[in-house]
Amino acid sequence: MGKRYFCDYCDRSFQDNLHNRKKHLNGVQHLRAKRLWYDLFRDAAAILQEEQTKKPCRKFLQTGQCDFGSNCRFSHMTEQDLEKLSAQVQGEQRLKELQQEGVDIPPGTIEDWLGKRAKRLSAAQSN
């Protein structure tokens, strides 16, 4: 049967020869799958910067779906999504600044801290 090449990005295999491999690696489906894979590991600041430069997708805003999906050249993020992403970026920047200053940051999330704070405030008010 011969050697077979397995592409991790596309999750498919084919007979391994120069022509088939070159055809696959330059194919639209492979390039799209490869881009989606690497997009999973981008930081929030890069995503925010890219989304802010795009115009909103009218079809997505009207219907909630877009035929182009992740390949659409317009943004599928709402104002609330952009605000959340912006807050996440600011939080990450503050965290990096604190780490550079040498401040010891306990593990946990902001939600945990807010929950504990709310309990302390309600306990203080009841006393």
mmCIF file of N, CA and C in Angstrom:
data_model
loop_
_atom_site.group_PDB
_atom_site.id
_atom_site.type_symbol
_atom_site.label_atom_id
_atom_site.label_comp_id
_atom_site.label_asym_id
_atom_site.label_seq_id
_atom_site.Cartn_x
_atom_site.Cartn_y
_atom_site.Cartn_z
ATOM 1 N N MET A 1 0.822 -1.185 0.000
ATOM 2 C CA MET A 1 0.000 0.000 0.000
ATOM 3 C C MET A 1 0.870 1.253 0.000
ATOM 4 N N GLY A 2 2.019 1.246 0.641
ATOM 5 C CA GLY A 2 2.912 2.395 0.625
ATOM 6 C C GLY A 2 2.738 3.279 1.837
ATOM 7 N N LYS A 3 3.605 4.256 1.912
ATOM 8 C CA LYS A 3 3.562 5.194 3.033
ATOM 9 C C LYS A 3 2.345 6.100 2.941
ATOM 10 N N ARG A 4 1.855 6.484 4.130
ATOM 11 C CA ARG A 4 0.739 7.414 4.182
ATOM 12 C C ARG A 4 1.146 8.590 5.054
ATOM 13 N N TYR A 5 0.665 9.764 4.685
ATOM 14 C CA TYR A 5 0.937 10.989 5.422
ATOM 15 C C TYR A 5 -0.329 11.371 6.167
ATOM 16 N N PHE A 6 -0.194 11.666 7.468
ATOM 17 C CA PHE A 6 -1.337 12.087 8.267
ATOM 18 C C PHE A 6 -1.162 13.547 8.640
ATOM 19 N N CYS A 7 -2.154 14.364 8.313
ATOM 20 C CA CYS A 7 -2.128 15.785 8.644
ATOM 21 C C CYS A 7 -2.899 15.995 9.941
ATOM 22 N N ASP A 8 -2.197 16.475 10.973
ATOM 23 C CA ASP A 8 -2.833 16.697 12.269
ATOM 24 C C ASP A 8 -3.840 17.834 12.227
ATOM 25 N N TYR A 9 -3.597 18.845 11.428
ATOM 26 C CA TYR A 9 -4.513 19.982 11.343
ATOM 27 C C TYR A 9 -5.859 19.566 10.748
ATOM 28 N N CYS A 10 -5.798 18.787 9.667
ATOM 29 C CA CYS A 10 -7.017 18.406 8.942
ATOM 30 C C CYS A 10 -7.613 17.094 9.432
ATOM 31 N N ASP A 11 -6.830 16.331 10.214
ATOM 32 C CA ASP A 11 -7.255 15.028 10.713
ATOM 33 C C ASP A 11 -7.605 14.087 9.564
ATOM 34 N N ARG A 12 -6.702 14.008 8.595
ATOM 35 C CA ARG A 12 -6.912 13.094 7.473
ATOM 36 C C ARG A 12 -5.572 12.587 6.984
ATOM 37 N N SER A 13 -5.600 11.475 6.271
ATOM 38 C CA SER A 13 -4.358 10.913 5.741
ATOM 39 C C SER A 13 -4.523 10.673 4.240
ATOM 40 N N PHE A 14 -3.386 10.605 3.570
ATOM 41 C CA PHE A 14 -3.383 10.343 2.131
ATOM 42 C C PHE A 14 -2.035 9.730 1.768
ATOM 43 N N GLN A 15 -1.961 9.179 0.557
ATOM 44 C CA GLN A 15 -0.729 8.551 0.103
ATOM 45 C C GLN A 15 0.371 9.605 0.038
ATOM 46 N N ASP A 16 1.519 9.271 0.635
ATOM 47 C CA ASP A 16 2.597 10.245 0.765
ATOM 48 C C ASP A 16 3.513 10.205 -0.466
ATOM 49 N N ASN A 17 3.371 11.222 -1.293
ATOM 50 C CA ASN A 17 4.339 11.486 -2.355
ATOM 51 C C ASN A 17 4.411 12.994 -2.526
ATOM 52 N N LEU A 18 5.404 13.453 -3.262
ATOM 53 C CA LEU A 18 5.652 14.886 -3.369
ATOM 54 C C LEU A 18 4.436 15.639 -3.910
ATOM 55 N N HIS A 19 3.816 15.115 -4.944
ATOM 56 C CA HIS A 19 2.678 15.793 -5.562
ATOM 57 C C HIS A 19 1.499 15.912 -4.586
ATOM 58 N N ASN A 20 1.118 14.797 -3.936
ATOM 59 C CA ASN A 20 -0.031 14.811 -3.019
ATOM 60 C C ASN A 20 0.215 15.708 -1.811
ATOM 61 N N ARG A 21 1.440 15.634 -1.257
ATOM 62 C CA ARG A 21 1.720 16.439 -0.075
ATOM 63 C C ARG A 21 1.703 17.928 -0.418
ATOM 64 N N LYS A 22 2.318 18.289 -1.542
ATOM 65 C CA LYS A 22 2.341 19.698 -1.947
ATOM 66 C C LYS A 22 0.924 20.194 -2.227
ATOM 67 N N LYS A 23 0.127 19.381 -2.890
ATOM 68 C CA LYS A 23 -1.253 19.746 -3.200
ATOM 69 C C LYS A 23 -2.056 19.945 -1.914
ATOM 70 N N HIS A 24 -1.850 19.070 -0.944
ATOM 71 C CA HIS A 24 -2.583 19.181 0.317
ATOM 72 C C HIS A 24 -2.140 20.407 1.113
ATOM 73 N N LEU A 25 -0.833 20.607 1.255
ATOM 74 C CA LEU A 25 -0.319 21.699 2.083
ATOM 75 C C LEU A 25 -0.658 23.073 1.514
ATOM 76 N N ASN A 26 -0.900 23.172 0.228
ATOM 77 C CA ASN A 26 -1.280 24.442 -0.388
ATOM 78 C C ASN A 26 -2.785 24.570 -0.576
ATOM 79 N N GLY A 27 -3.535 23.562 -0.152
ATOM 80 C CA GLY A 27 -4.981 23.568 -0.324
ATOM 81 C C GLY A 27 -5.677 24.503 0.645
ATOM 82 N N VAL A 28 -6.835 24.987 0.247
ATOM 83 C CA VAL A 28 -7.610 25.928 1.051
ATOM 84 C C VAL A 28 -8.061 25.281 2.361
ATOM 85 N N GLN A 29 -8.505 24.042 2.297
ATOM 86 C CA GLN A 29 -8.999 23.365 3.497
ATOM 87 C C GLN A 29 -7.886 23.226 4.543
ATOM 88 N N HIS A 30 -6.674 22.866 4.110
ATOM 89 C CA HIS A 30 -5.551 22.724 5.032
ATOM 90 C C HIS A 30 -5.154 24.073 5.621
ATOM 91 N N LEU A 31 -5.064 25.094 4.784
ATOM 92 C CA LEU A 31 -4.677 26.419 5.267
ATOM 93 C C LEU A 31 -5.697 26.961 6.265
ATOM 94 N N ARG A 32 -6.973 26.697 6.021
ATOM 95 C CA ARG A 32 -8.036 27.131 6.926
ATOM 96 C C ARG A 32 -7.925 26.398 8.267
ATOM 97 N N ALA A 33 -7.724 25.080 8.214
ATOM 98 C CA ALA A 33 -7.610 24.285 9.439
ATOM 99 C C ALA A 33 -6.373 24.690 10.238
ATOM 100 N N LYS A 34 -5.285 24.973 9.544
ATOM 101 C CA LYS A 34 -4.052 25.389 10.205
ATOM 102 C C LYS A 34 -4.239 26.742 10.898
ATOM 103 N N ARG A 35 -4.921 27.676 10.224
ATOM 104 C CA ARG A 35 -5.179 28.988 10.811
ATOM 105 C C ARG A 35 -6.066 28.883 12.047
ATOM 106 N N LEU A 36 -7.100 28.046 11.980
ATOM 107 C CA LEU A 36 -7.973 27.846 13.130
ATOM 108 C C LEU A 36 -7.211 27.271 14.316
ATOM 109 N N TRP A 37 -6.289 26.357 14.053
ATOM 110 C CA TRP A 37 -5.491 25.752 15.110
ATOM 111 C C TRP A 37 -4.641 26.808 15.816
ATOM 112 N N TYR A 38 -3.951 27.629 15.053
ATOM 113 C CA TYR A 38 -3.080 28.638 15.650
ATOM 114 C C TYR A 38 -3.869 29.779 16.286
ATOM 115 N N ASP A 39 -5.078 30.021 15.823
ATOM 116 C CA ASP A 39 -5.917 31.052 16.433
ATOM 117 C C ASP A 39 -6.323 30.679 17.858
ATOM 118 N N LEU A 40 -6.330 29.397 18.172
ATOM 119 C CA LEU A 40 -6.680 28.955 19.516
ATOM 120 C C LEU A 40 -5.672 29.449 20.557
ATOM 121 N N PHE A 41 -4.448 29.739 20.133
ATOM 122 C CA PHE A 41 -3.383 30.080 21.060
ATOM 123 C C PHE A 41 -3.009 31.560 21.045
ATOM 124 N N ARG A 42 -3.792 32.377 20.345
ATOM 125 C CA ARG A 42 -3.512 33.818 20.327
ATOM 126 C C ARG A 42 -3.925 34.441 21.648
ATOM 127 N N ASP A 43 -3.237 35.513 22.021
ATOM 128 C CA ASP A 43 -3.589 36.178 23.266
ATOM 129 C C ASP A 43 -4.757 37.135 23.033
ATOM 130 N N ALA A 44 -5.389 37.519 24.125
ATOM 131 C CA ALA A 44 -6.596 38.337 24.055
ATOM 132 C C ALA A 44 -6.329 39.708 23.446
ATOM 133 N N ALA A 45 -5.133 40.261 23.683
ATOM 134 C CA ALA A 45 -4.811 41.592 23.149
ATOM 135 C C ALA A 45 -4.779 41.576 21.620
ATOM 136 N N ALA A 46 -4.229 40.527 21.037
ATOM 137 C CA ALA A 46 -4.172 40.429 19.577
ATOM 138 C C ALA A 46 -5.566 40.264 18.990
ATOM 139 N N ILE A 47 -6.391 39.474 19.651
ATOM 140 C CA ILE A 47 -7.763 39.264 19.180
ATOM 141 C C ILE A 47 -8.548 40.571 19.258
ATOM 142 N N LEU A 48 -8.395 41.290 20.371
ATOM 143 C CA LEU A 48 -9.100 42.563 20.540
ATOM 144 C C LEU A 48 -8.678 43.573 19.483
ATOM 145 N N GLN A 49 -7.389 43.673 19.242
ATOM 146 C CA GLN A 49 -6.897 44.622 18.247
ATOM 147 C C GLN A 49 -7.452 44.292 16.857
ATOM 148 N N GLU A 50 -7.469 43.015 16.516
ATOM 149 C CA GLU A 50 -7.988 42.614 15.203
ATOM 150 C C GLU A 50 -9.484 42.875 15.083
ATOM 151 N N GLU A 51 -10.244 42.570 16.134
ATOM 152 C CA GLU A 51 -11.697 42.739 16.090
ATOM 153 C C GLU A 51 -12.103 44.210 16.068
ATOM 154 N N GLN A 52 -11.308 45.072 16.701
ATOM 155 C CA GLN A 52 -11.644 46.488 16.710
ATOM 156 C C GLN A 52 -11.429 47.138 15.351
ATOM 157 N N THR A 53 -10.558 46.580 14.531
ATOM 158 C CA THR A 53 -10.317 47.152 13.206
ATOM 159 C C THR A 53 -11.388 46.727 12.203
ATOM 160 N N LYS A 54 -12.111 45.650 12.505
ATOM 161 C CA LYS A 54 -13.139 45.157 11.587
ATOM 162 C C LYS A 54 -14.460 45.895 11.790
ATOM 163 N N LYS A 55 -15.232 45.968 10.726
ATOM 164 C CA LYS A 55 -16.599 46.480 10.815
ATOM 165 C C LYS A 55 -17.506 45.334 11.250
ATOM 166 N N PRO A 56 -18.648 45.635 11.889
ATOM 167 C CA PRO A 56 -19.563 44.566 12.295
ATOM 168 C C PRO A 56 -20.209 43.890 11.081
ATOM 169 N N CYS A 57 -20.440 42.610 11.193
ATOM 170 C CA CYS A 57 -21.084 41.832 10.132
ATOM 171 C C CYS A 57 -22.599 42.039 10.234
ATOM 172 N N ARG A 58 -23.179 42.649 9.208
ATOM 173 C CA ARG A 58 -24.615 42.944 9.247
ATOM 174 C C ARG A 58 -25.457 41.678 9.267
ATOM 175 N N LYS A 59 -25.067 40.697 8.466
ATOM 176 C CA LYS A 59 -25.849 39.457 8.409
ATOM 177 C C LYS A 59 -25.841 38.756 9.767
ATOM 178 N N PHE A 60 -24.680 38.750 10.432
ATOM 179 C CA PHE A 60 -24.586 38.103 11.741
ATOM 180 C C PHE A 60 -25.421 38.856 12.775
ATOM 181 N N LEU A 61 -25.413 40.180 12.721
ATOM 182 C CA LEU A 61 -26.186 40.964 13.677
ATOM 183 C C LEU A 61 -27.691 40.798 13.459
ATOM 184 N N GLN A 62 -28.115 40.641 12.196
ATOM 185 C CA GLN A 62 -29.548 40.513 11.899
ATOM 186 C C GLN A 62 -30.072 39.117 12.182
ATOM 187 N N THR A 63 -29.327 38.100 11.773
ATOM 188 C CA THR A 63 -29.832 36.729 11.862
ATOM 189 C C THR A 63 -29.165 35.893 12.940
ATOM 190 N N GLY A 64 -27.979 36.297 13.391
ATOM 191 C CA GLY A 64 -27.257 35.492 14.369
ATOM 192 C C GLY A 64 -26.391 34.433 13.735
ATOM 193 N N GLN A 65 -26.381 34.381 12.398
ATOM 194 C CA GLN A 65 -25.552 33.418 11.682
ATOM 195 C C GLN A 65 -24.930 34.094 10.478
ATOM 196 N N CYS A 66 -23.777 33.588 10.072
ATOM 197 C CA CYS A 66 -23.095 34.109 8.892
ATOM 198 C C CYS A 66 -22.620 32.924 8.071
ATOM 199 N N ASP A 67 -22.829 32.973 6.777
ATOM 200 C CA ASP A 67 -22.433 31.874 5.901
ATOM 201 C C ASP A 67 -20.918 31.668 5.877
ATOM 202 N N PHE A 68 -20.155 32.724 6.149
ATOM 203 C CA PHE A 68 -18.701 32.640 6.068
ATOM 204 C C PHE A 68 -18.063 32.141 7.365
ATOM 205 N N GLY A 69 -18.777 32.220 8.473
ATOM 206 C CA GLY A 69 -18.272 31.725 9.748
ATOM 207 C C GLY A 69 -17.010 32.442 10.185
ATOM 208 N N SER A 70 -15.982 31.663 10.554
ATOM 209 C CA SER A 70 -14.734 32.260 11.030
ATOM 210 C C SER A 70 -13.920 32.886 9.902
ATOM 211 N N ASN A 71 -14.304 32.636 8.663
ATOM 212 C CA ASN A 71 -13.589 33.217 7.523
ATOM 213 C C ASN A 71 -14.158 34.567 7.097
ATOM 214 N N CYS A 72 -15.162 35.032 7.790
ATOM 215 C CA CYS A 72 -15.791 36.313 7.457
ATOM 216 C C CYS A 72 -14.813 37.445 7.739
ATOM 217 N N ARG A 73 -14.785 38.419 6.848
ATOM 218 C CA ARG A 73 -13.858 39.533 7.046
ATOM 219 C C ARG A 73 -14.422 40.598 7.967
ATOM 220 N N PHE A 74 -15.657 40.433 8.403
ATOM 221 C CA PHE A 74 -16.297 41.350 9.331
ATOM 222 C C PHE A 74 -16.329 40.734 10.729
ATOM 223 N N SER A 75 -16.548 41.560 11.726
ATOM 224 C CA SER A 75 -16.531 41.112 13.114
ATOM 225 C C SER A 75 -17.875 40.526 13.517
ATOM 226 N N HIS A 76 -17.833 39.416 14.237
ATOM 227 C CA HIS A 76 -19.034 38.783 14.760
ATOM 228 C C HIS A 76 -19.166 39.032 16.254
ATOM 229 N N MET A 77 -18.421 39.994 16.795
ATOM 230 C CA MET A 77 -18.482 40.304 18.218
ATOM 231 C C MET A 77 -19.427 41.476 18.466
ATOM 232 N N THR A 78 -20.230 41.343 19.514
ATOM 233 C CA THR A 78 -21.119 42.431 19.897
ATOM 234 C C THR A 78 -20.340 43.428 20.759
ATOM 235 N N GLU A 79 -20.977 44.537 21.080
ATOM 236 C CA GLU A 79 -20.328 45.538 21.940
ATOM 237 C C GLU A 79 -19.993 44.946 23.312
ATOM 238 N N GLN A 80 -20.904 44.112 23.840
ATOM 239 C CA GLN A 80 -20.662 43.497 25.138
ATOM 240 C C GLN A 80 -19.460 42.559 25.075
ATOM 241 N N ASP A 81 -19.350 41.791 23.983
ATOM 242 C CA ASP A 81 -18.208 40.889 23.819
ATOM 243 C C ASP A 81 -16.900 41.666 23.771
ATOM 244 N N LEU A 82 -16.904 42.784 23.042
ATOM 245 C CA LEU A 82 -15.700 43.613 22.952
ATOM 246 C C LEU A 82 -15.347 44.210 24.307
ATOM 247 N N GLU A 83 -16.361 44.623 25.089
ATOM 248 C CA GLU A 83 -16.096 45.165 26.419
ATOM 249 C C GLU A 83 -15.500 44.106 27.334
ATOM 250 N N LYS A 84 -16.047 42.888 27.281
ATOM 251 C CA LYS A 84 -15.512 41.793 28.103
ATOM 252 C C LYS A 84 -14.067 41.491 27.711
ATOM 253 N N LEU A 85 -13.801 41.453 26.418
ATOM 254 C CA LEU A 85 -12.454 41.178 25.935
ATOM 255 C C LEU A 85 -11.497 42.287 26.342
ATOM 256 N N SER A 86 -11.957 43.523 26.282
ATOM 257 C CA SER A 86 -11.140 44.659 26.697
ATOM 258 C C SER A 86 -10.823 44.573 28.190
ATOM 259 N N ALA A 87 -11.812 44.212 28.997
ATOM 260 C CA ALA A 87 -11.588 44.061 30.437
ATOM 261 C C ALA A 87 -10.599 42.931 30.712
ATOM 262 N N GLN A 88 -10.697 41.855 29.953
ATOM 263 C CA GLN A 88 -9.768 40.730 30.112
ATOM 264 C C GLN A 88 -8.346 41.164 29.778
ATOM 265 N N VAL A 89 -8.187 41.939 28.710
ATOM 266 C CA VAL A 89 -6.872 42.425 28.308
ATOM 267 C C VAL A 89 -6.291 43.331 29.391
ATOM 268 N N GLN A 90 -7.115 44.227 29.926
ATOM 269 C CA GLN A 90 -6.650 45.119 30.981
ATOM 270 C C GLN A 90 -6.255 44.335 32.228
ATOM 271 N N GLY A 91 -7.021 43.325 32.570
ATOM 272 C CA GLY A 91 -6.694 42.473 33.718
ATOM 273 C C GLY A 91 -5.375 41.747 33.521
ATOM 274 N N GLU A 92 -5.158 41.221 32.302
ATOM 275 C CA GLU A 92 -3.908 40.538 32.014
ATOM 276 C C GLU A 92 -2.726 41.497 32.085
ATOM 277 N N GLN A 93 -2.916 42.729 31.606
ATOM 278 C CA GLN A 93 -1.841 43.718 31.658
ATOM 279 C C GLN A 93 -1.517 44.081 33.107
ATOM 280 N N ARG A 94 -2.544 44.272 33.938
ATOM 281 C CA ARG A 94 -2.308 44.577 35.350
ATOM 282 C C ARG A 94 -1.571 43.441 36.042
ATOM 283 N N LEU A 95 -1.965 42.208 35.721
ATOM 284 C CA LEU A 95 -1.326 41.035 36.305
ATOM 285 C C LEU A 95 0.149 40.977 35.930
ATOM 286 N N LYS A 96 0.456 41.247 34.658
ATOM 287 C CA LYS A 96 1.855 41.249 34.215
ATOM 288 C C LYS A 96 2.652 42.339 34.923
ATOM 289 N N GLU A 97 2.042 43.517 35.060
ATOM 290 C CA GLU A 97 2.731 44.619 35.737
ATOM 291 C C GLU A 97 3.019 44.272 37.185
ATOM 292 N N LEU A 98 2.050 43.664 37.863
ATOM 293 C CA LEU A 98 2.257 43.276 39.255
ATOM 294 C C LEU A 98 3.331 42.205 39.384
ATOM 295 N N GLN A 99 3.357 41.277 38.455
ATOM 296 C CA GLN A 99 4.374 40.233 38.496
ATOM 297 C C GLN A 99 5.765 40.808 38.257
ATOM 298 N N GLN A 100 5.858 41.817 37.382
ATOM 299 C CA GLN A 100 7.151 42.452 37.124
ATOM 300 C C GLN A 100 7.628 43.224 38.351
ATOM 301 N N GLU A 101 6.694 43.779 39.113
ATOM 302 C CA GLU A 101 7.057 44.515 40.321
ATOM 303 C C GLU A 101 7.419 43.584 41.466
ATOM 304 N N GLY A 102 7.134 42.316 41.322
ATOM 305 C CA GLY A 102 7.480 41.348 42.359
ATOM 306 C C GLY A 102 6.395 41.123 43.383
ATOM 307 N N VAL A 103 5.179 41.579 43.122
ATOM 308 C CA VAL A 103 4.069 41.390 44.049
ATOM 309 C C VAL A 103 3.615 39.935 43.982
ATOM 310 N N ASP A 104 3.445 39.325 45.144
ATOM 311 C CA ASP A 104 2.986 37.938 45.207
ATOM 312 C C ASP A 104 1.475 37.912 45.051
ATOM 313 N N ILE A 105 0.997 37.260 44.008
ATOM 314 C CA ILE A 105 -0.429 37.212 43.699
ATOM 315 C C ILE A 105 -0.954 35.818 44.049
ATOM 316 N N PRO A 106 -1.935 35.743 44.965
ATOM 317 C CA PRO A 106 -2.473 34.428 45.308
ATOM 318 C C PRO A 106 -3.255 33.835 44.135
ATOM 319 N N PRO A 107 -3.237 32.507 44.015
ATOM 320 C CA PRO A 107 -3.999 31.893 42.920
ATOM 321 C C PRO A 107 -5.498 32.056 43.145
ATOM 322 N N GLY A 108 -6.237 32.119 42.085
ATOM 323 C CA GLY A 108 -7.685 32.268 42.167
ATOM 324 C C GLY A 108 -8.162 33.208 41.082
ATOM 325 N N THR A 109 -9.465 33.372 41.037
ATOM 326 C CA THR A 109 -10.039 34.230 40.019
ATOM 327 C C THR A 109 -10.645 35.467 40.660
ATOM 328 N N ILE A 110 -10.970 36.415 39.848
ATOM 329 C CA ILE A 110 -11.605 37.642 40.319
ATOM 330 C C ILE A 110 -12.980 37.321 40.901
ATOM 331 N N GLU A 111 -13.667 36.370 40.289
ATOM 332 C CA GLU A 111 -14.997 35.992 40.772
ATOM 333 C C GLU A 111 -14.919 35.442 42.203
ATOM 334 N N ASP A 112 -13.870 34.646 42.487
ATOM 335 C CA ASP A 112 -13.693 34.131 43.846
ATOM 336 C C ASP A 112 -13.514 35.279 44.834
ATOM 337 N N TRP A 113 -12.662 36.225 44.468
ATOM 338 C CA TRP A 113 -12.384 37.357 45.336
ATOM 339 C C TRP A 113 -13.639 38.198 45.565
ATOM 340 N N LEU A 114 -14.390 38.445 44.479
ATOM 341 C CA LEU A 114 -15.616 39.232 44.607
ATOM 342 C C LEU A 114 -16.635 38.525 45.490
ATOM 343 N N GLY A 115 -16.718 37.216 45.367
ATOM 344 C CA GLY A 115 -17.641 36.450 46.204
ATOM 345 C C GLY A 115 -17.275 36.549 47.673
ATOM 346 N N LYS A 116 -15.977 36.403 47.976
ATOM 347 C CA LYS A 116 -15.528 36.515 49.362
ATOM 348 C C LYS A 116 -15.771 37.920 49.898
ATOM 349 N N ARG A 117 -15.536 38.920 49.075
ATOM 350 C CA ARG A 117 -15.730 40.308 49.483
ATOM 351 C C ARG A 117 -17.206 40.579 49.791
ATOM 352 N N ALA A 118 -18.089 40.063 48.930
ATOM 353 C CA ALA A 118 -19.525 40.250 49.144
ATOM 354 C C ALA A 118 -19.962 39.591 50.450
ATOM 355 N N LYS A 119 -19.421 38.418 50.769
ATOM 356 C CA LYS A 119 -19.762 37.738 52.023
ATOM 357 C C LYS A 119 -19.288 38.550 53.225
ATOM 358 N N ARG A 120 -18.059 39.090 53.122
ATOM 359 C CA ARG A 120 -17.536 39.897 54.229
ATOM 360 C C ARG A 120 -18.375 41.153 54.437
ATOM 361 N N LEU A 121 -18.756 41.801 53.332
ATOM 362 C CA LEU A 121 -19.576 43.022 53.441
ATOM 363 C C LEU A 121 -20.949 42.731 54.044
ATOM 364 N N SER A 122 -21.563 41.636 53.607
ATOM 365 C CA SER A 122 -22.890 41.297 54.144
ATOM 366 C C SER A 122 -22.789 40.896 55.625
ATOM 367 N N ALA A 123 -21.706 40.233 56.004
ATOM 368 C CA ALA A 123 -21.506 39.872 57.415
ATOM 369 C C ALA A 123 -21.263 41.115 58.257
ATOM 370 N N ALA A 124 -20.526 42.074 57.707
ATOM 371 C CA ALA A 124 -20.245 43.317 58.435
ATOM 372 C C ALA A 124 -21.516 44.145 58.604
ATOM 373 N N GLN A 125 -22.368 44.134 57.600
ATOM 374 C CA GLN A 125 -23.614 44.917 57.675
ATOM 375 C C GLN A 125 -24.603 44.287 58.651
ATOM 376 N N SER A 126 -24.611 42.951 58.753
ATOM 377 C CA SER A 126 -25.541 42.282 59.659
ATOM 378 C C SER A 126 -25.121 42.457 61.119
ATOM 379 N N ASN A 127 -23.822 42.666 61.344
ATOM 380 C CA ASN A 127 -23.340 42.890 62.728
ATOM 381 C C ASN A 127 -23.652 44.279 63.097
#
